[in-house]
Short mmCIF file of C-alpha atoms in Angstrom, two decimals:
data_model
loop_
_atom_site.label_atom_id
_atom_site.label_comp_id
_atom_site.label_asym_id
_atom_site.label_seq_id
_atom_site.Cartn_x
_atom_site.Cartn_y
_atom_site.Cartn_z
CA UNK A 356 124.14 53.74 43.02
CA UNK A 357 122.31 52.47 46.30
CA UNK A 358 120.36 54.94 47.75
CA UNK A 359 118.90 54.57 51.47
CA UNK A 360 116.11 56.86 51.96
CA UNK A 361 115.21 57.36 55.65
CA UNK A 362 111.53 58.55 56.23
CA UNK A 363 108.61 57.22 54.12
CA UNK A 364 106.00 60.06 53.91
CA UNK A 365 105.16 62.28 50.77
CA UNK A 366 108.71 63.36 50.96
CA UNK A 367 110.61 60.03 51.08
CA UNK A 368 108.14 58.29 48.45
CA UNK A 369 108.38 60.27 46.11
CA UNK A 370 112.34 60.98 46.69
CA UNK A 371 112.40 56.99 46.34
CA UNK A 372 109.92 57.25 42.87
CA UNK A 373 112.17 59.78 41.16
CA UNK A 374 115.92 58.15 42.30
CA UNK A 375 114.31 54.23 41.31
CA UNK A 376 113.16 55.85 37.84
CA UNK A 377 116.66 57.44 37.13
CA UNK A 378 118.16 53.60 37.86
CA UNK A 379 119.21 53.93 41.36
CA UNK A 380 118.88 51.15 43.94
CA UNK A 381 116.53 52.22 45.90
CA UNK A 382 115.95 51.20 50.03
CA UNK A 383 113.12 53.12 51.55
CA UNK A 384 112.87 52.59 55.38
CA UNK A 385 110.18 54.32 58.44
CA UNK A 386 109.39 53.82 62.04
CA UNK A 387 106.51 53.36 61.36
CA UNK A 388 103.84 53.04 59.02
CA UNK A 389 104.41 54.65 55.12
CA UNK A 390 102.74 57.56 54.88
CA UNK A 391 101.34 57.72 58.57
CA UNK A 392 102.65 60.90 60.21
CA UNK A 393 102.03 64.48 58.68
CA UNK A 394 101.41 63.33 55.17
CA UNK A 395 98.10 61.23 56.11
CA UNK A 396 97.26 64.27 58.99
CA UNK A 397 97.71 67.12 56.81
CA UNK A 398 94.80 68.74 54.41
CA UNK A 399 96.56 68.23 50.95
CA UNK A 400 95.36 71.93 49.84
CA UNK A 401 97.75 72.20 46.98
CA UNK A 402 98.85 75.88 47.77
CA UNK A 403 100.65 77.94 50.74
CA UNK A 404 97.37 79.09 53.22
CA UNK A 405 98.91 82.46 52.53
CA UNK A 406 100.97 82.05 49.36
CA UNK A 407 102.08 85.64 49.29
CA UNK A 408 103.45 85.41 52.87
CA UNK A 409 106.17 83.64 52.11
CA UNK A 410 109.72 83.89 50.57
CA UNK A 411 110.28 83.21 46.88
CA UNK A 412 112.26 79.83 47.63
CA UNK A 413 108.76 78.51 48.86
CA UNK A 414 106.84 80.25 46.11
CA UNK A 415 109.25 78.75 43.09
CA UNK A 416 108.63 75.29 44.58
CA UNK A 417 104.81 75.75 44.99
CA UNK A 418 104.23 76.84 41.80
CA UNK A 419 106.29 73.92 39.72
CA UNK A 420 104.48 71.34 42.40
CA UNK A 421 100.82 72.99 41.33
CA UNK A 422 101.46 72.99 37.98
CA UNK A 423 103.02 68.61 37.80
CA UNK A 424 100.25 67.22 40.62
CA UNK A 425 97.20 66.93 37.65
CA UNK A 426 99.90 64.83 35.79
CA UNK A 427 100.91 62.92 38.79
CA UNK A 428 97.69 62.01 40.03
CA UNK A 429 97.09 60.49 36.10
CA UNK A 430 100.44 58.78 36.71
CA UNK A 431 99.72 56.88 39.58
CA UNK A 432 96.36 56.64 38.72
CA UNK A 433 97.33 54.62 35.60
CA UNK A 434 100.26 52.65 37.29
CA UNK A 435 97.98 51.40 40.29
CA UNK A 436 94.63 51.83 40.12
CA UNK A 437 94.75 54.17 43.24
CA UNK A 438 93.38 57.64 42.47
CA UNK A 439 95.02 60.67 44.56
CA UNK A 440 91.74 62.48 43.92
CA UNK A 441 93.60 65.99 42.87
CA UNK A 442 90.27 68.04 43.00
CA UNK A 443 90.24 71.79 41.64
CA UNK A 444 87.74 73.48 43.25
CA UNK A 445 89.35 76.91 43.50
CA UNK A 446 89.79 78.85 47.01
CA UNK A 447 88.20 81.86 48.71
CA UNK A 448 90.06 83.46 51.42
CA UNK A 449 87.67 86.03 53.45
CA UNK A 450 88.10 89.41 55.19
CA UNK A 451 91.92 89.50 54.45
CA UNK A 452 93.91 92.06 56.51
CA UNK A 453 97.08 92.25 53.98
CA UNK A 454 94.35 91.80 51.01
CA UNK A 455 96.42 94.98 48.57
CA UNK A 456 99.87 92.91 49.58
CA UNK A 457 98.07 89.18 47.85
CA UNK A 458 96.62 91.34 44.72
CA UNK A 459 100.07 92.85 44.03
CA UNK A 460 101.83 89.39 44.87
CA UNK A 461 99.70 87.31 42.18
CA UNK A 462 100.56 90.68 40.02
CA UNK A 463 103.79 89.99 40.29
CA UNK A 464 104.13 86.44 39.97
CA UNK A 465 101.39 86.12 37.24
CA UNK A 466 98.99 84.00 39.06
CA UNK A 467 95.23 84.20 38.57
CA UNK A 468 94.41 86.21 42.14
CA UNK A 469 91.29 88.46 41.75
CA UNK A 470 89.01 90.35 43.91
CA UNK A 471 85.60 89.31 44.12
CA UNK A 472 82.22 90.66 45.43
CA UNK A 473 80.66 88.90 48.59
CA UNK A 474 77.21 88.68 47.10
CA UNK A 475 79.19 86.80 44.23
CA UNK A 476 80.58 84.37 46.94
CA UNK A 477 77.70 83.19 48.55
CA UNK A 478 76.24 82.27 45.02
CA UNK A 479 79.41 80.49 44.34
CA UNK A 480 79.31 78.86 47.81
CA UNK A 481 75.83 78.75 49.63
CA UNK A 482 76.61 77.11 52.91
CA UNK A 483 79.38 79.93 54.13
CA UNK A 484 78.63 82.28 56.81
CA UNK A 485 77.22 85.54 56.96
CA UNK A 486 80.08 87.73 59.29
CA UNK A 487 82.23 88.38 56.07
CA UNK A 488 82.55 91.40 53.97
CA UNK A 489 85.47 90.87 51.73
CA UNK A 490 86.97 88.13 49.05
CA UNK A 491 89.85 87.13 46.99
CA UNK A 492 89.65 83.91 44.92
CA UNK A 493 92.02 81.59 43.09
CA UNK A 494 90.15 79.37 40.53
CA UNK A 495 92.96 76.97 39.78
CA UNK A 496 93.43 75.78 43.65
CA UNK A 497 93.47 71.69 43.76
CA UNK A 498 93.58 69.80 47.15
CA UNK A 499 95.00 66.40 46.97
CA UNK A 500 93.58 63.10 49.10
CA UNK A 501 96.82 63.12 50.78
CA UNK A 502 96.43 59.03 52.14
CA UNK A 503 95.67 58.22 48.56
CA UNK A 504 98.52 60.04 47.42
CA UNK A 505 100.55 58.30 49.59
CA UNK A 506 99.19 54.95 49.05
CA UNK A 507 99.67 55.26 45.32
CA UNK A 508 102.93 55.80 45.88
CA UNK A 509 103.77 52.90 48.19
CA UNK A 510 101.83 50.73 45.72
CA UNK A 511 103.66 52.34 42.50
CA UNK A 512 107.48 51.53 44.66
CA UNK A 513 106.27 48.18 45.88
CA UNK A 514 106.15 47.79 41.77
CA UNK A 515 109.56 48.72 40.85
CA UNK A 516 112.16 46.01 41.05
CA UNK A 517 114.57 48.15 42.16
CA UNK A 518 113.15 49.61 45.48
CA UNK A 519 112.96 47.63 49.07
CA UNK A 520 110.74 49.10 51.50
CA UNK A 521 111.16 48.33 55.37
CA UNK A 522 108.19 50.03 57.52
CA UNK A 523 108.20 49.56 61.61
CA UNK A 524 111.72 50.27 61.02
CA UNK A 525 113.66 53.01 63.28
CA UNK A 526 116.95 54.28 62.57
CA UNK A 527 119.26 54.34 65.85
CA UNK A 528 121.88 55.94 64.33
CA UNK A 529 124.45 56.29 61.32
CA UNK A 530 127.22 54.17 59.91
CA UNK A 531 130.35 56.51 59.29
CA UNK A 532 133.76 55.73 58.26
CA UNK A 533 135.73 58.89 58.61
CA UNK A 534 133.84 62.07 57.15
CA UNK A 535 132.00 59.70 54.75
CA UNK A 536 128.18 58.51 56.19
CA UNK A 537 127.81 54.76 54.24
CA UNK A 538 124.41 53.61 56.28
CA UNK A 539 122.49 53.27 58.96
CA UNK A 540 121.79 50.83 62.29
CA UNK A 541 118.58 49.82 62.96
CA UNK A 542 117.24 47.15 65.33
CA UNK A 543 117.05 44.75 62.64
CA UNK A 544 120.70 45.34 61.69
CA UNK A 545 122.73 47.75 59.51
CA UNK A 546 121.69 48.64 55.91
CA UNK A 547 124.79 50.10 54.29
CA UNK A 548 124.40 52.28 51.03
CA UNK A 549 126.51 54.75 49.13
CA UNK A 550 124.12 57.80 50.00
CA UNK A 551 121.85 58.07 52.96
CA UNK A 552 118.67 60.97 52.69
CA UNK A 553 117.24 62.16 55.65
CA UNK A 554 113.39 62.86 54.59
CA UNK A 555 112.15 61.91 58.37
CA UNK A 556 109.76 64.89 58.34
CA UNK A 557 109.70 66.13 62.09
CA UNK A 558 111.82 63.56 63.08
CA UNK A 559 115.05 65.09 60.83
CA UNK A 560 116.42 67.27 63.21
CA UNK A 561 116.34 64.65 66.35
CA UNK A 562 117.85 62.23 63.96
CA UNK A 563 120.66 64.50 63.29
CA UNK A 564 121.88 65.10 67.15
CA UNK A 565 123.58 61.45 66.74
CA UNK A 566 125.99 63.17 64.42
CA UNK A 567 126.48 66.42 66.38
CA UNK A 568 124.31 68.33 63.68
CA UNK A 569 121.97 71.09 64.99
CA UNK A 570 118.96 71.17 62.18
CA UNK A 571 116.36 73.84 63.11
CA UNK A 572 113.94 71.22 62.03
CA UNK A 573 111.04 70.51 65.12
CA UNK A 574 107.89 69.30 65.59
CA UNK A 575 105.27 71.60 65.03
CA UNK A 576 101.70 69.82 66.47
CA UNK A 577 98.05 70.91 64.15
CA UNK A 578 95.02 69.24 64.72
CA UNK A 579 92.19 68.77 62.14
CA UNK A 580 88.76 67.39 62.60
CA UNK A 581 86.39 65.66 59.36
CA UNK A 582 82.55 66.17 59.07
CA UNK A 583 80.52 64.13 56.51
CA UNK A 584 78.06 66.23 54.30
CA UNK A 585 76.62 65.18 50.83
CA UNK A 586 78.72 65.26 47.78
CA UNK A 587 77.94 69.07 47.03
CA UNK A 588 77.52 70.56 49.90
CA UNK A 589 80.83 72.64 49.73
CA UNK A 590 82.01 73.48 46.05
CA UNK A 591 85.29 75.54 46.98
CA UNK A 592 88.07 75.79 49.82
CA UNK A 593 87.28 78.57 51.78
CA UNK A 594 89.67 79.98 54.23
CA UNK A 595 89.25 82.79 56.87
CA UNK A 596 91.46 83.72 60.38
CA UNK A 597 93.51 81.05 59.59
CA UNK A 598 91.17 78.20 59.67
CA UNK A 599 89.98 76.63 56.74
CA UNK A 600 87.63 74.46 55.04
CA UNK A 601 88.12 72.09 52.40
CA UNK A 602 85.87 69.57 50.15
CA UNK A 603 86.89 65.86 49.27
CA UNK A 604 84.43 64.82 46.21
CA UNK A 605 82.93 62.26 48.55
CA UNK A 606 81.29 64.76 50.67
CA UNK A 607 83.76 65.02 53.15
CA UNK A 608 84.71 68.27 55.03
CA UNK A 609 88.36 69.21 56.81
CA UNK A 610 88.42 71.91 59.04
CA UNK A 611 91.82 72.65 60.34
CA UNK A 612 94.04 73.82 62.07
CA UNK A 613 95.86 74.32 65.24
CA UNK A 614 99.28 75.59 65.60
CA UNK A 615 100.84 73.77 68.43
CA UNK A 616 104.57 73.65 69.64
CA UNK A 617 104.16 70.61 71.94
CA UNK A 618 107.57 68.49 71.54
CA UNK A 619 106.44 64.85 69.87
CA UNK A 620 102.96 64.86 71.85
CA UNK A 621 100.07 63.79 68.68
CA UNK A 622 97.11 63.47 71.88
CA UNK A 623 93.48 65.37 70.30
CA UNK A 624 92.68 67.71 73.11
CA UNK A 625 89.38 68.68 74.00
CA UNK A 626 89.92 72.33 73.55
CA UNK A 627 91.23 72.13 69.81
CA UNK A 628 88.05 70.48 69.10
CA UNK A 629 86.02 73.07 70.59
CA UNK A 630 88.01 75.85 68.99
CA UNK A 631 88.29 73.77 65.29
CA UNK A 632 84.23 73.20 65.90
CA UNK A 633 83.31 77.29 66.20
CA UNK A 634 85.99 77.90 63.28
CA UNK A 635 83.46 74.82 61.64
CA UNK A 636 80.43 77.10 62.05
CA UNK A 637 81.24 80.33 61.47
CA UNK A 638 82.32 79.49 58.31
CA UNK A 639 79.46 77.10 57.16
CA UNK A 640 76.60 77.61 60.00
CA UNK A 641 75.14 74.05 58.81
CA UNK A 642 77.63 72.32 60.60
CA UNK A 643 76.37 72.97 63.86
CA UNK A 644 74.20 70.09 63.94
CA UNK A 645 76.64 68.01 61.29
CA UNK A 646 78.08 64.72 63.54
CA UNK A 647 82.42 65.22 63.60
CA UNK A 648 83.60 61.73 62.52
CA UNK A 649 87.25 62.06 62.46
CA UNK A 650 89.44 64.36 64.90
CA UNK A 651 93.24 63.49 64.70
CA UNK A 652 96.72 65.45 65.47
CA UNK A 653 99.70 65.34 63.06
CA UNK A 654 103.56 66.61 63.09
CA UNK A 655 104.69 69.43 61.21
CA UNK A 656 108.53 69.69 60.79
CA UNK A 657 108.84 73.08 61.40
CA UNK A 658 111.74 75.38 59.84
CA UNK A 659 113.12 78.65 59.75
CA UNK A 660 110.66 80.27 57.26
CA UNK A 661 109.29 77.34 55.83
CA UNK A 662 111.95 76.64 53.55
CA UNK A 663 113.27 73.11 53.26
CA UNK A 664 116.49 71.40 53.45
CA UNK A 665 117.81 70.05 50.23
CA UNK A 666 121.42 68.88 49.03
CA UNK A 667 124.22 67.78 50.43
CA UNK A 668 125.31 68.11 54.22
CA UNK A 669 128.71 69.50 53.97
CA UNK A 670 131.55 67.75 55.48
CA UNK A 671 129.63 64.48 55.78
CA UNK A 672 129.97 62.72 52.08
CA UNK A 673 126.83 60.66 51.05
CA UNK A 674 124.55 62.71 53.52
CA UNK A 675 121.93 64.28 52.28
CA UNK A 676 118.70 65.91 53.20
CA UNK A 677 115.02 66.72 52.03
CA UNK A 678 113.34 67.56 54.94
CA UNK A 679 111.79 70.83 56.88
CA UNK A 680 108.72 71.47 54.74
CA UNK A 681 107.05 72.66 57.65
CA UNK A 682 103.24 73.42 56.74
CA UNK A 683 104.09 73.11 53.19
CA UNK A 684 105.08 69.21 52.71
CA UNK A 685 102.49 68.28 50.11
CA UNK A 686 102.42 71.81 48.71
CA UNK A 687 105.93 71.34 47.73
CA UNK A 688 106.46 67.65 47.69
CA UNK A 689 107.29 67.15 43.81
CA UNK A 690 109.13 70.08 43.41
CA UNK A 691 111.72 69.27 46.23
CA UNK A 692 111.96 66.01 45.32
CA UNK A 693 112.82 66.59 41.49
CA UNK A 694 115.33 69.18 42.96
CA UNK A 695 116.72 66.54 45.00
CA UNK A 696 116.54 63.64 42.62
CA UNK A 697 118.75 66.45 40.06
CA UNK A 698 121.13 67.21 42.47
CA UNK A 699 121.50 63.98 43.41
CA UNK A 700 121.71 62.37 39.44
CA UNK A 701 124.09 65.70 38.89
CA UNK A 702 121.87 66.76 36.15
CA UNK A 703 120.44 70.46 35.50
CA UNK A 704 117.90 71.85 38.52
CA UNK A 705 114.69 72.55 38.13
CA UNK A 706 115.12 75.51 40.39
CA UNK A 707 117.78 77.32 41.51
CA UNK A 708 118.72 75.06 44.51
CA UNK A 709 121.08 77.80 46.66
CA UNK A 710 118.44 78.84 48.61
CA UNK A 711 117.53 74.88 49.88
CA UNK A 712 121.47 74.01 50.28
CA UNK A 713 122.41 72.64 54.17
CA UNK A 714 125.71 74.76 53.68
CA UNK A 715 125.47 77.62 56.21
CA UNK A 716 121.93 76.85 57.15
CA UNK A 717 123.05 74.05 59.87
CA UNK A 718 125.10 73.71 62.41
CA UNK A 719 128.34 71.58 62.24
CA UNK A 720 130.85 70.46 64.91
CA UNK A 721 133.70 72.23 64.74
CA UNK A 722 136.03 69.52 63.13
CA UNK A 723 132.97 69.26 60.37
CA UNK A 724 132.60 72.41 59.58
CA UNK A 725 133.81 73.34 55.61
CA UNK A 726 136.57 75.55 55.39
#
């Protein structure tokens, strides 16, 4: 089976990984650079922000990703030297107003949510601020180095025989004979293939108006900025109104992020940085004098509820789709992409993939549309 795989972040690599392990023939193409868009601007915390927020289809993918990323950062590790840097370092979220709602989630779902005293937090974590009153923590939260990730993986697919990968690459539009999609054009020519997955991030849904499909998938704009501190400075994530803070072992800080709906426009502004900056200092008041060294915008591809596309696009044979992560792309990356791989290979899910299906969550023309 030859299987084109259009979009080369998190999503599409490791798509690509799982499909070229199973046997498949394997062509991975981007428009740009692998790994470039959302999965290099994102913060790689390895949970939801707000885990309990969200609807069990996110939280059954979330929790089978946080439980395989230790094993696939040893993985890729071994296979190419590159180390994702998966670093548990737990995560404090402060002053909480739906704090009894989280304690009765992680009840329910059996993860290891407690509340904890402030006094205890600021001798867990020295540098944060004095404004807050209140604490849960998770000990098990990892954060991933989400450019190493995805440079292990282009190294681990440049590896494997049975993959091609084409970057600076756009797709102009699809090859279909009848209801059957068998490739796709591109400016340096067609690349035919018995399935075609659309894992273009927040590109999916623009990619999909070629075809008459209407895929509530759009670009969703969050900026981030980077400090440098010494190597234990921070020893947690900590997370309060929506802005967070998270530790690389290198001494690194990320404080993000905005929520931006902006079209395709990536442009820093001047005011994020002022408003990413306070969010900087009221949560660790050292950073005031600390020098910002990185301040970049990325694409979210934003979905109804956060919950991704996967399967089949009905009425179009060979079309399929992993895409519409929204804030959640690396949270959920190896989860979604075993699900897809499964579907895909027709063997057993690893989840219950109904919620995920296209069917009845997009919009077909008319003479598409399943009966």
């Amino acid at each position: 089976m030859r299987i084109l795989m259009v979009g080369g972040g998190a999503i599409g690599l490791l798509s690509a990984r799982l499909l070229a392990e199973a046997g498949a023939e394997v062509c991975l193409l981007d428009q740009g650079a692998l790994g470039g868009e959302s999965s290099w601007a994102g913060g790689g915390i390895v949970s939801p922000l707000y885990p309990w927020r969200y609807s069990p289809a996110v939280t059954a993918l979330a929790h089978w990703s946080q439980d395989f990323y230790p094993r696939l950062a040893e993985q890729l590790l071994a296979e190419t030297g590159i180390d994702p840097e998966v670093y548990v370092t737990g995560l404090y979220w402060l002053d909480l107003d739906d704090e009894a709602e989280a304690l009765a989630w992680a009840v329910r779902e059996g993860r290891p949510l407690h509340s904890v005293d402030i006094g205890a937090v600021h001798e867990a974590v020295p540098p944060l601020g004095p404004g807050f009153s209140r604490a849960l923590h998770m000990p098990g939260v990892a954060n991933v180095r989400n450019p190493r990730l995805t440079k292990a993986l282009r190294e681990a697919l440049l590896r494997m025989p049975n993959v091609t990968l084409h970057e600076q690459c756009a797709v102009s539009g699809f090859i279909r004979e009848g209801a059957r999609i068998c490739g796709v054009r591109t400016a340096d020519g067609d690349i035919h293939a018995d399935r075609v997955v659309v894992a273009a991030g927040a590109w999916s849904g623009e990619l999909l108006t070629s075809l008459g499909i209407e895929l509530p998938v759009e670009p969703v704009k969050g900026q981030m900025i980077l400090y440098k501190c010494a190597e234990d400075f921070l020893p947690s994530m900590v997370l309060a109104k929506g802005r967070y803070a998270i530790p690389r072992k290198d001494g690194h800080i990320l404080i993000g992020s905005t929520l931006e709906h902006a079209g395709f426009d990536k442009t820093p502004t001047e005011d994020a940085l002022a408003s990413l900056k306070a969010s900087a200092v009221e949560l660790l008041p050292a950073l005031v004098d600390a020098e910002v060294v990185g301040h970049w915008a990325g694409l979210r591809p934003g979905s109804p509820e956060g919950i991704p596309f996967i399967g089949p696009v009905p009425g179009l044979a060979g079309l399929w789709l992993n895409c519409g992560h929204y804030r959640n792309g690396l949270v959920l990356a190896p989860a979604s992409c075993q699900l897809l791989a499964d579907l895909m290979l027709g063997r057993e899910p690893i989840v219950d993939p109904a919620p995920y299906a296209p069917q009845a969550r997009i919009a077909l023309p008319p003479c598409q549309a399943p009966l």
